[in-house]
Coordinates of C-alpha atoms and ligand atoms in Angstrom, one line a residue:
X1 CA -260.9 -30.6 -213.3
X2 CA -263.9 -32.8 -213.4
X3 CA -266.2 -29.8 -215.1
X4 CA -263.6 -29.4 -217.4
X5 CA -263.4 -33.3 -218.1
X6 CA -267.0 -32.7 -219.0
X7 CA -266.3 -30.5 -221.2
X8 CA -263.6 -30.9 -223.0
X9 CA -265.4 -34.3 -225.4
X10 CA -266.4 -35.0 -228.2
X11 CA -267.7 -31.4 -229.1
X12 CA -264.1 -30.0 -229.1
X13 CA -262.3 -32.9 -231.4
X14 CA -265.3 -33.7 -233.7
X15 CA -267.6 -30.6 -233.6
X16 CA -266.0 -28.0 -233.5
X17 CA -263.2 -28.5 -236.5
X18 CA -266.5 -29.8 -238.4
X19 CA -268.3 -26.8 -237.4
X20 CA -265.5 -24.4 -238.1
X21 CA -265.0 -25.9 -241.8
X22 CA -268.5 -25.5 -242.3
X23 CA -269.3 -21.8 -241.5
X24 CA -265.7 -20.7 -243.1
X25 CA -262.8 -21.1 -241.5
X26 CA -261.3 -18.3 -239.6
X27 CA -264.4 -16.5 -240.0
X28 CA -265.8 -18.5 -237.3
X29 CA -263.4 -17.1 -234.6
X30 CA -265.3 -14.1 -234.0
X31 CA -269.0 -15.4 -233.8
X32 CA -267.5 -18.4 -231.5
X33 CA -265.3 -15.7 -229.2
X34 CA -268.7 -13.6 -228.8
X35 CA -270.3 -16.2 -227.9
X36 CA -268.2 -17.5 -225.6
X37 CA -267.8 -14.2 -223.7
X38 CA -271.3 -12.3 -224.0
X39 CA -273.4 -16.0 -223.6
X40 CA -271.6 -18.6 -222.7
X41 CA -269.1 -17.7 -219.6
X42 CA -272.0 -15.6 -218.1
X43 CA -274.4 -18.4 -218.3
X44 CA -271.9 -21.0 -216.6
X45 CA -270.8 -18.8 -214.0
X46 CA -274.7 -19.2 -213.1
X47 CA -275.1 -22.4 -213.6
X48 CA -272.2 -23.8 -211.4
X49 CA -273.1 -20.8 -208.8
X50 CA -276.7 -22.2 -208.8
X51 CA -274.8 -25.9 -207.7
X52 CA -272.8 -24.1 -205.1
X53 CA -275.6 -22.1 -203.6
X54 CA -278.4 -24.4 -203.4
X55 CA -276.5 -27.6 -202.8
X56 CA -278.7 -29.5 -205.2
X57 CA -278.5 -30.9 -208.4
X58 CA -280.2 -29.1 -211.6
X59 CA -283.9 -29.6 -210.5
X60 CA -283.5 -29.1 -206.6
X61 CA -281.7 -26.0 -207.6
X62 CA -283.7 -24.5 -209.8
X63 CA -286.8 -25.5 -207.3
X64 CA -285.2 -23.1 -204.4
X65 CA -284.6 -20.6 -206.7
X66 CA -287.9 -20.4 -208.7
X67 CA -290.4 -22.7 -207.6
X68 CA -292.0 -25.7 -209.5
X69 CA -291.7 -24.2 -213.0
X70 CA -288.6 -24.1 -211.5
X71 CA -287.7 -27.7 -210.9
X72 CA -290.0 -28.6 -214.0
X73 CA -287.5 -27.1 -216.1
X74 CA -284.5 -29.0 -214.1
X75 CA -285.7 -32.1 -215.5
X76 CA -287.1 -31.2 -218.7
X77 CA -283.2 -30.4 -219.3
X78 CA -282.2 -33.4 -218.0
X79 CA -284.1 -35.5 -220.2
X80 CA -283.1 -33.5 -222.9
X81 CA -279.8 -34.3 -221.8
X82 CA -280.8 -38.3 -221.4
X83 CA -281.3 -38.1 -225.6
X84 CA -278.3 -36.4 -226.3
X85 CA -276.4 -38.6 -223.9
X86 CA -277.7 -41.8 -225.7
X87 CA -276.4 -40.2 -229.0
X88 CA -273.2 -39.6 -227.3
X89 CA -273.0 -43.2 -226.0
X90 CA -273.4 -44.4 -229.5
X91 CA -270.8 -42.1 -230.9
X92 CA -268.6 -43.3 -228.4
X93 CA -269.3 -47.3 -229.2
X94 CA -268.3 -46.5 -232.7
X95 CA -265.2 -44.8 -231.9
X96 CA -264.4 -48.0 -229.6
X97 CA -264.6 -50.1 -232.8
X98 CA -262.3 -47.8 -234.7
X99 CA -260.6 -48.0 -232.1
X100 CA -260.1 -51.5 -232.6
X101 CA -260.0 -51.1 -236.5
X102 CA -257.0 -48.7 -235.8
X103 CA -254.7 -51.5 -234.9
X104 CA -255.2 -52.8 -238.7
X105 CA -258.1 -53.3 -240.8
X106 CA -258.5 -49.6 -240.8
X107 CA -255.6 -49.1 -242.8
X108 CA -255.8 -52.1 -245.3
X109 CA -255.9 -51.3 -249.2
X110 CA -259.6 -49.8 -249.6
X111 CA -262.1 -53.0 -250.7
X112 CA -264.8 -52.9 -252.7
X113 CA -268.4 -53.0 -250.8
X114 CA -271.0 -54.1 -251.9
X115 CA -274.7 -52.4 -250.8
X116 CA -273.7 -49.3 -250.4
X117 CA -273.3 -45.9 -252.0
X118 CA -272.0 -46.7 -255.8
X119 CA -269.3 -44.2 -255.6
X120 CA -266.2 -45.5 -254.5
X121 CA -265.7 -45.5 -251.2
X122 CA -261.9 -44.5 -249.1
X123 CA -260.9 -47.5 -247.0
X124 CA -262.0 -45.7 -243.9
X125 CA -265.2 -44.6 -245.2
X126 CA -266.1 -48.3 -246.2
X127 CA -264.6 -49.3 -243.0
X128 CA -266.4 -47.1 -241.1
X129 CA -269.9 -48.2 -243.0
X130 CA -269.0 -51.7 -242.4
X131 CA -268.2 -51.8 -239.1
X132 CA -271.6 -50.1 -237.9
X133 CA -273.6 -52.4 -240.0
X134 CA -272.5 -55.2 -237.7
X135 CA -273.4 -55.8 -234.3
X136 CA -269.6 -55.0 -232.2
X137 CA -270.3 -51.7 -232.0
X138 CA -273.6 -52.6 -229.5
X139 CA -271.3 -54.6 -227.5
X140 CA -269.0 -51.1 -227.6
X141 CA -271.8 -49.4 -226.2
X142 CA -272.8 -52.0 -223.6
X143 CA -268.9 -51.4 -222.4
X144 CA -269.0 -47.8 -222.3
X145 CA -272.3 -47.5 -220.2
X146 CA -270.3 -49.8 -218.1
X147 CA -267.6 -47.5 -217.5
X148 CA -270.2 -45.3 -217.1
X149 CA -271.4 -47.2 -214.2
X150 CA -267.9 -48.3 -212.8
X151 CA -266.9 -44.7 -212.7
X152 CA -270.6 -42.9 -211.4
X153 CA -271.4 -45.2 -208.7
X154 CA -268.4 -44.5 -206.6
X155 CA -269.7 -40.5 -206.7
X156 CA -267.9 -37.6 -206.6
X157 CA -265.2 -39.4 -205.6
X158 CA -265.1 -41.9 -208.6
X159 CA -265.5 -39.3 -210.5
X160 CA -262.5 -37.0 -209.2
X161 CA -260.0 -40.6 -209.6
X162 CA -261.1 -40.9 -213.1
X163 CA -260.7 -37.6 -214.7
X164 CA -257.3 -37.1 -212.6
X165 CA -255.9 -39.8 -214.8
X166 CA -258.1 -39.0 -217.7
X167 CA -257.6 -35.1 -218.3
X168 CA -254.0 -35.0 -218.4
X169 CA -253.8 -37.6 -220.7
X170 CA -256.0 -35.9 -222.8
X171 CA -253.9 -32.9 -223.1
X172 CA -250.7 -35.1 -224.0
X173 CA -252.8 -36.8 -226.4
X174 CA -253.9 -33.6 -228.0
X175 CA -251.0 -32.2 -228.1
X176 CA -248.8 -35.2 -229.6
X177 CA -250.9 -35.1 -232.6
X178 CA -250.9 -31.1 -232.7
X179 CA -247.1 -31.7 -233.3
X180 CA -247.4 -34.2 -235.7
X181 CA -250.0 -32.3 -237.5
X182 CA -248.4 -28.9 -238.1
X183 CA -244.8 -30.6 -238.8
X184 CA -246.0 -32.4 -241.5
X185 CA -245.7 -30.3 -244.9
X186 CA -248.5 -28.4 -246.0
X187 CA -249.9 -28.9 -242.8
X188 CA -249.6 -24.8 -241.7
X189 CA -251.9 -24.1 -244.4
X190 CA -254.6 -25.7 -242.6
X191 CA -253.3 -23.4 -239.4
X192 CA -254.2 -20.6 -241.8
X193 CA -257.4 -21.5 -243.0
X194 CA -258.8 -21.6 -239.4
X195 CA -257.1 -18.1 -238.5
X196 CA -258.0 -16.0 -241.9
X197 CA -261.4 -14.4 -241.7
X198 CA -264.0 -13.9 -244.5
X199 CA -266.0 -11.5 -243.1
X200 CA -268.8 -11.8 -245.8
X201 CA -270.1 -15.0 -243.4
X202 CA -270.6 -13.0 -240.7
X203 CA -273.8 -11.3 -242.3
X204 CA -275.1 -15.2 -241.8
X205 CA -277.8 -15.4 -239.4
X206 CA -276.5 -19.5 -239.2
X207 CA -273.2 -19.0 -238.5
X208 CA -274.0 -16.9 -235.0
X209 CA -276.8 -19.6 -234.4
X210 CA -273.8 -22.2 -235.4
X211 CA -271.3 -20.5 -232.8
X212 CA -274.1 -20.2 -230.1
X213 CA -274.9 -24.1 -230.4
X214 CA -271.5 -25.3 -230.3
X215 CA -270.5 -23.3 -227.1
X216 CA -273.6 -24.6 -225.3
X217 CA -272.8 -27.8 -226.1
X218 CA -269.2 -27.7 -225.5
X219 CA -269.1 -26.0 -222.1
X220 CA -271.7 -28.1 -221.3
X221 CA -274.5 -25.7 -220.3
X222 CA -278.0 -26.2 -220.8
X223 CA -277.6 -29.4 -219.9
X224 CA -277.8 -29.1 -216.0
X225 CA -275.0 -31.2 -215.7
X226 CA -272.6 -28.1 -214.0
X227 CA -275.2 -27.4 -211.8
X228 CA -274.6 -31.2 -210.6
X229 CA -271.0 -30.5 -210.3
X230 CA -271.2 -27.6 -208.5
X231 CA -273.1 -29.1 -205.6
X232 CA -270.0 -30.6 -204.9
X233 CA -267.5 -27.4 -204.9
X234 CA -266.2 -26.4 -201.1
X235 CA -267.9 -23.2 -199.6
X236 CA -264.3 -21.8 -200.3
X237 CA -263.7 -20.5 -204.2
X238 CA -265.4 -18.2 -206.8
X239 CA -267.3 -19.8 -209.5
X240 CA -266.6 -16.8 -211.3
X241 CA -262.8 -17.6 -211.5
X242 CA -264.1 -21.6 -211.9
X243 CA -266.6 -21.1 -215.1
X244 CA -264.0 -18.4 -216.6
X245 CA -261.1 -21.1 -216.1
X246 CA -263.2 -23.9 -217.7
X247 CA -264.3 -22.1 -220.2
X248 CA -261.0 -21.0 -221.4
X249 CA -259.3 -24.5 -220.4
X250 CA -261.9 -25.8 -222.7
X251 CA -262.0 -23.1 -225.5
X252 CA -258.1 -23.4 -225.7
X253 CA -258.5 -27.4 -226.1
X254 CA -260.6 -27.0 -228.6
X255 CA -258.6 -24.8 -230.8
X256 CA -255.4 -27.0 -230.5
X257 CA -257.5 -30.0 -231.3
X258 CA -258.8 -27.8 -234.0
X259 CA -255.3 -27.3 -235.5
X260 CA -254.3 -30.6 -235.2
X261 CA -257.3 -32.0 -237.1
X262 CA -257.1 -29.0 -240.0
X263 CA -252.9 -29.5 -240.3
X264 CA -253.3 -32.8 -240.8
X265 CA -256.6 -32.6 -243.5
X266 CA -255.0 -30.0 -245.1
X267 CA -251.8 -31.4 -245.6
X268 CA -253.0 -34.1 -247.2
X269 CA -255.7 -32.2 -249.5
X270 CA -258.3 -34.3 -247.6
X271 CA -261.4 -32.0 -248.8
X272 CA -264.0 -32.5 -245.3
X273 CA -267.8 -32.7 -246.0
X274 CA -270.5 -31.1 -244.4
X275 CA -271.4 -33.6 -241.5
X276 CA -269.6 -33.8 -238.4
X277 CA -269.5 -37.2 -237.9
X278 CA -268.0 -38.0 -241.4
X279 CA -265.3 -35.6 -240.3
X280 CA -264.0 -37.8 -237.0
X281 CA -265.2 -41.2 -238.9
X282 CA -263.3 -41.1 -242.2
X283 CA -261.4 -37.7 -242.9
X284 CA -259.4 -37.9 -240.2
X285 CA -258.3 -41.2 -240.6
X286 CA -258.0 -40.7 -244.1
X287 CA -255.6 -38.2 -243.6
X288 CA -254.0 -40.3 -240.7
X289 CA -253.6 -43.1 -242.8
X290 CA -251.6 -41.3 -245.5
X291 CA -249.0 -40.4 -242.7
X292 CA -245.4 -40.8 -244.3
X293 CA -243.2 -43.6 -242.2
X294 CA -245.4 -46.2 -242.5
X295 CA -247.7 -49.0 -240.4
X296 CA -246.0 -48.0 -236.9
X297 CA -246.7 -44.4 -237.3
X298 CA -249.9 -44.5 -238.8
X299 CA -251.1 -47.1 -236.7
X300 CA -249.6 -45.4 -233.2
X301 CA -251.0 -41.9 -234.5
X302 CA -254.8 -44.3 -235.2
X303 CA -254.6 -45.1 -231.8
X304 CA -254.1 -42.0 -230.1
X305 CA -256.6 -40.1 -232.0
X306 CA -259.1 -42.5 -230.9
X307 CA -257.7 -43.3 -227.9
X308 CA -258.2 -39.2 -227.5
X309 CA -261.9 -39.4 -228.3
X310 CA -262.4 -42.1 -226.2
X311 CA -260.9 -40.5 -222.8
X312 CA -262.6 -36.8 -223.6
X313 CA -266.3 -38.2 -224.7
X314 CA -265.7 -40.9 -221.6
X315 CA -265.5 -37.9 -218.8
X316 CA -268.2 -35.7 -220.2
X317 CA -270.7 -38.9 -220.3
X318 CA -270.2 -39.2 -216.6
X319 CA -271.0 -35.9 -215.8
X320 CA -274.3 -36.5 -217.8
X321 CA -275.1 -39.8 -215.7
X322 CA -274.2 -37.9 -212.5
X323 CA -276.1 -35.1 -213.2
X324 CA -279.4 -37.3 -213.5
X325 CA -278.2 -39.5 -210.7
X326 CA -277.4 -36.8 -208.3
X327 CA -281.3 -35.3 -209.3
X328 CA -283.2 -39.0 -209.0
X329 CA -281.0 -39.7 -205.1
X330 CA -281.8 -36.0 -204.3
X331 CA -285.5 -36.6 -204.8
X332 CA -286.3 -40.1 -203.8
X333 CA -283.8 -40.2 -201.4
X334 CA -282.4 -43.8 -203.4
X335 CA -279.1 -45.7 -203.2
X336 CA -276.3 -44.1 -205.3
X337 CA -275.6 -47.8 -206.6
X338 CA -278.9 -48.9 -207.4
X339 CA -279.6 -45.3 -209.3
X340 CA -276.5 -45.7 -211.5
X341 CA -277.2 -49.6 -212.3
X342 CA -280.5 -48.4 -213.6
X343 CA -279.9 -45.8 -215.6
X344 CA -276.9 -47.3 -216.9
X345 CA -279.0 -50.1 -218.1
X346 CA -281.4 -48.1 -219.9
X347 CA -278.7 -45.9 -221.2
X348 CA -277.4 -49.0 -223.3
X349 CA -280.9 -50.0 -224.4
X350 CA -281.8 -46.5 -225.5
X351 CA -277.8 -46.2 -227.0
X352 CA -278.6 -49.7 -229.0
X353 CA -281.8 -47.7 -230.4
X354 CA -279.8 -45.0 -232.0
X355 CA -276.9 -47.6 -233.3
X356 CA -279.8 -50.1 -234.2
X357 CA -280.9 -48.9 -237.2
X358 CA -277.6 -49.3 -239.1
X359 CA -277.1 -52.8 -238.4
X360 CA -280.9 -53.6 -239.5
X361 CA -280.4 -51.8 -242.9
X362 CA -277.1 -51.3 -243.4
X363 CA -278.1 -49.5 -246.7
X364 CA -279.1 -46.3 -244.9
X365 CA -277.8 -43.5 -247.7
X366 CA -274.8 -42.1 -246.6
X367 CA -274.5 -38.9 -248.1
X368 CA -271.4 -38.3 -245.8
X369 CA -274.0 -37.7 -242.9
X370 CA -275.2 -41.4 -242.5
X371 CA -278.4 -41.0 -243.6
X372 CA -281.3 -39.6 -242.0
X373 CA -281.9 -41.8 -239.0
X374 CA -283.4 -41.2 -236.2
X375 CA -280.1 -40.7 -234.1
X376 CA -280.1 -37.5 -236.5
X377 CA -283.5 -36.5 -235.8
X378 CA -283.1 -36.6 -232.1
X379 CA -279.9 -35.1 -232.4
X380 CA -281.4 -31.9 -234.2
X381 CA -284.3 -31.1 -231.6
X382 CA -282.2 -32.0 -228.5
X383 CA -279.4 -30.5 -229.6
X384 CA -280.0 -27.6 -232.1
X385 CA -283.0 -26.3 -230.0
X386 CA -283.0 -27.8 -226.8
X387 CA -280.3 -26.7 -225.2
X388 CA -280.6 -22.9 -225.8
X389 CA -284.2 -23.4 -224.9
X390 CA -283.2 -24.4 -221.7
X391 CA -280.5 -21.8 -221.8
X392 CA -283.6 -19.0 -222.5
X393 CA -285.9 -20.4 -219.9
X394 CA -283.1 -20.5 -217.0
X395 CA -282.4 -17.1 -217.7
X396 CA -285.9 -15.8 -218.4
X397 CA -287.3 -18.0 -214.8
X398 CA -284.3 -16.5 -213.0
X399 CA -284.7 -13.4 -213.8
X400 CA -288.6 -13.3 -213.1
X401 CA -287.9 -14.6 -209.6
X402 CA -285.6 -11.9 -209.1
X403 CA -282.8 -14.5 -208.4
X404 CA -280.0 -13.2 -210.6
X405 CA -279.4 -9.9 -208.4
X406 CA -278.9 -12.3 -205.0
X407 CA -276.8 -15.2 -207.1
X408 CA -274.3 -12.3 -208.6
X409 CA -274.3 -10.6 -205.0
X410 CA -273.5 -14.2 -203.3
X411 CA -271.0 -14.7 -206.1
X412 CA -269.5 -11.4 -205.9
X413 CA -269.0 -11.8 -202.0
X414 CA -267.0 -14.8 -202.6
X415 CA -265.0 -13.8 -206.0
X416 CA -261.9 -11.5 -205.9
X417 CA -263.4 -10.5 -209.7
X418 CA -266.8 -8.8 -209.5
X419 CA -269.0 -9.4 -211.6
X420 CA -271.1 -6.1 -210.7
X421 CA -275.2 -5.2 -211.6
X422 CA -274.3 -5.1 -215.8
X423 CA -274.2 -8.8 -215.0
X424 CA -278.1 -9.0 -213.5
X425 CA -278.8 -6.9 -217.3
X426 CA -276.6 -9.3 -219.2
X427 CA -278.3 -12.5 -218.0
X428 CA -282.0 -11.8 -217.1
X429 CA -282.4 -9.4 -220.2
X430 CA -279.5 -9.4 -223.3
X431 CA -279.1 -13.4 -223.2
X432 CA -283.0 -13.8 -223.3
X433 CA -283.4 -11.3 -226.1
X434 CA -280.4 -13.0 -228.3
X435 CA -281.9 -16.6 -227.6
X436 CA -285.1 -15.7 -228.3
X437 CA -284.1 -14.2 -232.2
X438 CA -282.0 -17.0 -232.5
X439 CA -284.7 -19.6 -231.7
X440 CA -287.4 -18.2 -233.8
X441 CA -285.2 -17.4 -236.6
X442 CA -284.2 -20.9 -236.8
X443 CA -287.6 -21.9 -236.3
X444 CA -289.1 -20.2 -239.3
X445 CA -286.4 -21.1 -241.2
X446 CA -287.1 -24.4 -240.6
X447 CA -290.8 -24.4 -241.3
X448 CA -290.0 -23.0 -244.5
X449 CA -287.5 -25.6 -245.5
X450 CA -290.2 -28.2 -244.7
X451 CA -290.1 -30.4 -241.3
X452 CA -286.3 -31.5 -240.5
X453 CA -285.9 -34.5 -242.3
X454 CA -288.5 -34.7 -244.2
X455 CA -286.6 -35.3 -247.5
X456 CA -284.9 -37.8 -246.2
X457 CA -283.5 -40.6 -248.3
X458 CA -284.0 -44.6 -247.1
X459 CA -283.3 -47.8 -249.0
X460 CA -286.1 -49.3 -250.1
X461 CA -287.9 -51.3 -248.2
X462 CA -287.7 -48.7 -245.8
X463 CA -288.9 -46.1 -247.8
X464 CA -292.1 -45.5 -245.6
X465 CA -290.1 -45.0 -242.5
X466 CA -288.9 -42.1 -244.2
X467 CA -292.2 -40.4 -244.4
X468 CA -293.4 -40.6 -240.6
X469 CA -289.8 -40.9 -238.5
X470 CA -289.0 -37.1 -239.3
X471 CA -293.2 -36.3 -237.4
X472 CA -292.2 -38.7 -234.9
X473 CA -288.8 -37.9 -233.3
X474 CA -290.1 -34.6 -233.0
X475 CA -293.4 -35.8 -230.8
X476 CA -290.9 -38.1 -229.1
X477 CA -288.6 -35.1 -228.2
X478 CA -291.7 -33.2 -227.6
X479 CA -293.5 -35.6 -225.3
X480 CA -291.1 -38.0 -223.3
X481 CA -289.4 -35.2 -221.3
X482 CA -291.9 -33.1 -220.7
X483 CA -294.3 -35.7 -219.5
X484 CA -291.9 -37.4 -217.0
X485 CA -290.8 -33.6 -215.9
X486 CA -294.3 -33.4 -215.4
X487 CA -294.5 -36.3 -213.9
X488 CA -291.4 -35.6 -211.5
X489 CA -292.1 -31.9 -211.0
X490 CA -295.8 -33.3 -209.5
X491 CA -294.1 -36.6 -207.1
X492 CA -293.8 -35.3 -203.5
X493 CA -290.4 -35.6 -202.7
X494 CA -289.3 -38.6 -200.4
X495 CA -287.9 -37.1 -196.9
X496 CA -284.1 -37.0 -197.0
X497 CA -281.8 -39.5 -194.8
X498 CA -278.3 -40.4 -194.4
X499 CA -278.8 -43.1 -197.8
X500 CA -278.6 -40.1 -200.6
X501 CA -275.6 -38.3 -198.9
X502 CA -272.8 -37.3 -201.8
Ligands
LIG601 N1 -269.1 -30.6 -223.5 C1 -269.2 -31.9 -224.1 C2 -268.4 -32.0 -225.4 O1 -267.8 -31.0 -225.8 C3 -270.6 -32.3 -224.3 C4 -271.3 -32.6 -223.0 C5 -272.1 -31.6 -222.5 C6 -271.0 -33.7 -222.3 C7 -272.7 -31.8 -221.3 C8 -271.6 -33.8 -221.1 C9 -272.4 -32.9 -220.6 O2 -268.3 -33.0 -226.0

C-alpha cells in the first residue's frame, strides 16, 4: 500500500491527463501500455527485488550488487530525486493555497490584474498567478515538509499509519469526481477523446519518449525510492506479484483520474494548453467552477480535487524523504529523528528556491507554463533525462555484474509467476538498447533546438537572468549530485549499531 501511495501522486492527476492531451488523446494508450509492460513493470520488479534482497536502501543495494559505481549511482539518483522532490514540495504548497482559495476566492467573478499577461485572464488563472506572487504559498511549503517530517520520522511504521488512511481516501476521492465528471453532459465525449487512437502520432519519436517519462515517473522508478521500500517487505511474498500489482493499481488510478479530469474539461469546452501545471492550476478549476447547482457543489467538488492532490502528492513525497533517509541512517549509522529534521529543513529552503522566484517578480511570462524559471529548468534535466539515465545505468551496471540472472533466480524461487531467463535479455540488454535511442535522440534534438530554455522570456529587469539561468541549472543539475555522490560513494561507512535499526 505504501509503494503504491508513492506512486499514485501528482503524476497520475496532473501529468498524465496533461501528457495524454498533449501527445493526442487515445493515441497515447498504446505508447503508455508498452511502456508500462516492456520497461516499466520489469524494471520495478528489480528495483523492489533489489530492497528485498540486499536489505538496504538504493545505494547500499546497489553497493552489494555492483560495487562502488554501484552505490555511486545510488546516490546520484537520490539527489536527482532531492531536486525533483523540492519541485514536488512546491507544487504541493501551491495546491495547499488553492486549497484554501477553493473555499471562495477561487470562484469569485474573474478580476482584472494588473502586471501580468495583457490577455484577459479566467478567474482561476489570475487566481492562481496571484496567489503564487505572494508569500502563503512558502508558509504552504514550510507545512508540507512538516508533514513530511511528522510522517518520516516515526519510519516504516509512520509511514504504514499514514497511507492506510491516506490511500483509500484517495480512491473515494477519485472516484467521486469520476462520477461527477462523466454524469455531467458532454462530459463522455471527453471519455472518447482519451480512448480513440490517431495512429499517425505514433510515428512520433516524442510521444514514446513522452510515454517512457511519464511511467518512470509515475511508478516511481529511477528514483531509488522502491528500492527503500522494499528493504522493508517480509522474507515471505513475490515482488513479482508486488511491482505487477502496483503498477497496475497505479496505472488503473491514473486512467480514472484521467477520465474524470477529461469529462469534466470536455464538458465544459475547457480547451487545455500545453503545460501540465496550467492543466491542474486553472483548467480544472475552470471547468469545476462552471459546475451546474451552484456555490455548495462547486465549492465541495474545489475541495476534493485539491484535497485529492494533496493526500496523493503527500504519500509519494514521503517515500522520497525516506528513501534518502533510510540511505544517510544506513551509512552513517545516524538517528532516524535527527536525519529527518535535517533534511526536512533543507527541503523547505531548497522548496522556497523554486516557489521564490514568483513572489520576487511576479511578472514572470506566463505563457500557460509559468514562465521559464528555474523550477522548469531543474524540472527538465531531473526529470526528462534523469530518471531514465538512472533507469539505463541500473540496468546496464546490473547487467555487467552479472546480477540480473541471480536477482530473477532469487525472485523466481519465491514468486508462484516466473519470470524465466527472457527476463535476464529483457533487462540487461532490450531496456538498455531502448533507453539509450531514447536518450540520445532527445539529446540531439535538443542541441538542435538550442539549450533548453534558452529562449526564454523574463520581465524586464530580469531580462539578463534569462541569458545565463538556462547554462546554469544545467551545471547545477550536473554538478551538485554528482559531487556529493562522489563525495558519499568515497566516505567510509560508519560501523552499524542498534541506533539505525528500521
Ligand atoms: N509517482 C509519483 C507521482 O506519480 C512521483 C514520485 C516518484 C513520487 C517517486 C515519489 C517518488 O506523482
Amino acid at each position: 500500500m505504501a509503494a503504491s501511495g508513492s506512486a499514485i501522486g501528482l503524476g497520475n492527476v496532473v501529468f498524465f491527463p496533461a501528457n495524454a492531451y498533449r501527445f493526442g488523446g487515445g493515441s497515447f494508450y498504446l505508447p503508455y501500455l508498452l511502456a508500462l509492460l516492456v520497461v516499466g513493470v520489469p524494471l520495478l520488479i528489480v528495483e523492489l527485488g533489489l530492497g528485498r534482497e540486499h536489505r538496504r536502501a538504493y545505494p547500499g543495494a546497489l553497493r552489494k550488487a555492483a560495487g562502488g559505481t554501484g552505490e555511486f549511482l545510488g546516490w546520484w539518483a537520490l539527489f536527482n530525486t532531492g531536486f525533483i522532490a523540492l519541485c514536488y514540495v512546491a507544487i504541493l504548497g501551491w495546491v495547499v493555497g488553492m486549497l484554501v482559495g477553493s473555499l471562495g476566492p477561487l470562484w469569485e467573478p474573474s478580476t482584472a490584474l494588473t502586471g501580468f499577461d495583457a490577455e484577459r485572464l479566467a478567474n482561476p488563472r489570475g487566481f492562481f498567478y496571484r496567489m503564487i506572487s505572494r508569500p502563503a504559498p512558502l508558509l504552504f511549503i514550510a507545512l508540507i515538509w512538516a508533514a513530511n517530517l511528522w510522517i518520516v520520522r516515526r519510519g516504516a511504521a509512520g509511514i504504514e499509519r499514514a497511507v492506510r488512511v491516506f490511500v483509500p481516501a484517495m480512491w473515494i476521492l477519485m472516484f467521486l469526481l469520476l462520477i461527477r465528471g462523466v454524469t455531467l453532459p458532454g462530459g463522455v465525449d471527453g471519455v472518447w477523446y482519451l480512448f480513440t487512437p490517431d495512429p499517425a502520432v505514433l510515428s512520433d519519436v516524442e510521444v514514446w519518449r513522452g510515454a517512457i517519462s511519464q511511467i518512470f515517473f509515475t511508478i516511481s522508478i529511477g528514483f531509488g525510492v522502491m528500492t527503500a521500500y522494499g528493504a522493508y517487505l517480509p522474507e515471505r511474498g513475490s515482488q513479482t506479484t508486488q511491482a505487477v500489482l502496483v503498477s497496475f493499481l497505479n496505472c488503473g488510478f491514473e486512467y480514472v483520474a484521467g477520465i474524470a479530469v477529461f469529462a469534466i474539461l470536455f464538458a465544459f469546452a475547457v480547451v487545455p494548453q500545453a503545460s501540465t501545471i496550467a492543466m491542474t492550476f486553472f483548467i480544472a478549476p475552470e471547468g469545476i467552477g462552471q459546475l451546474p447547482g451552484g456555490p455548495p457543489v462547486v465549492t465541495s467538488f474545489g475541495v476534493l480535487f485539491f484535497l485529492l492532490l494533496l493526500l496523493a502528492g503527500l504519500s509519494s513525497s514521503v517515500s522520497m524523504v525516506e528513501a534518502l533517509v533510510a540511505a544517510l541512517r544506513e551509512k552513517f549509522d545516524l538517528h532516524r529523528g535527527a536525519t529527518t529534521t535535517a533534511i526536512c529543513t533543507a527541503g523547505i529552503l531548497g522548496s522556497w528556491v523554486f516557489a521564490l522566484p514568483h513572489v520576487v517578480d511576479p511578472q514572470l511570462h506566463g505563457h500557460g507554463t509559468l514562465g521559464m524559471t528555474l523550477f522548469d529548468l531543474i524540472d527538465h534535466w531531473a526529470f526528462d533525462y534523469g530518471l531514465l539515465l538512472v533507469g539505463l545505468s541500473q540496468a546496464l551496471l546490473l547487467a555487467r555484474h552479472r546480477r540480473i540472472e541471480r536477482l530473477r533466480r532469487s525472485l523466481d524461487a519465491r514468486s508462484p509467476r516466473k519470470l524465466g531467463p527472457a527476463f535476464d535479455i529483457l533487462v540487461g540488454r532490450v531496456i538498455p538498447v531502448l533507453l539509450t535511442a531514447l536518450l540520445v535522440w532527445s539529446l540531439v534534438a535538443e542541441v538542435r533546438a538550442g539549450l533548453y530554455g534558452a529562449d526564454a522570456t523574463f520581465a524586464d529587469g530580469w531580462s539578463r537572468l534569462a541569458t545565463v539561468a538556462p547554462g546554469a541549472a544545467l551545471l547545477l543539475w550536473l554538478t551538485v549530485p554528482t559531487g556529493l555522490a562522489i563525495l558519499l560513494t568515497r566516505w567510509p561507512p560508519v560501523p552499524r549499531t542498534r541506533r539505525s535499526q528500521p
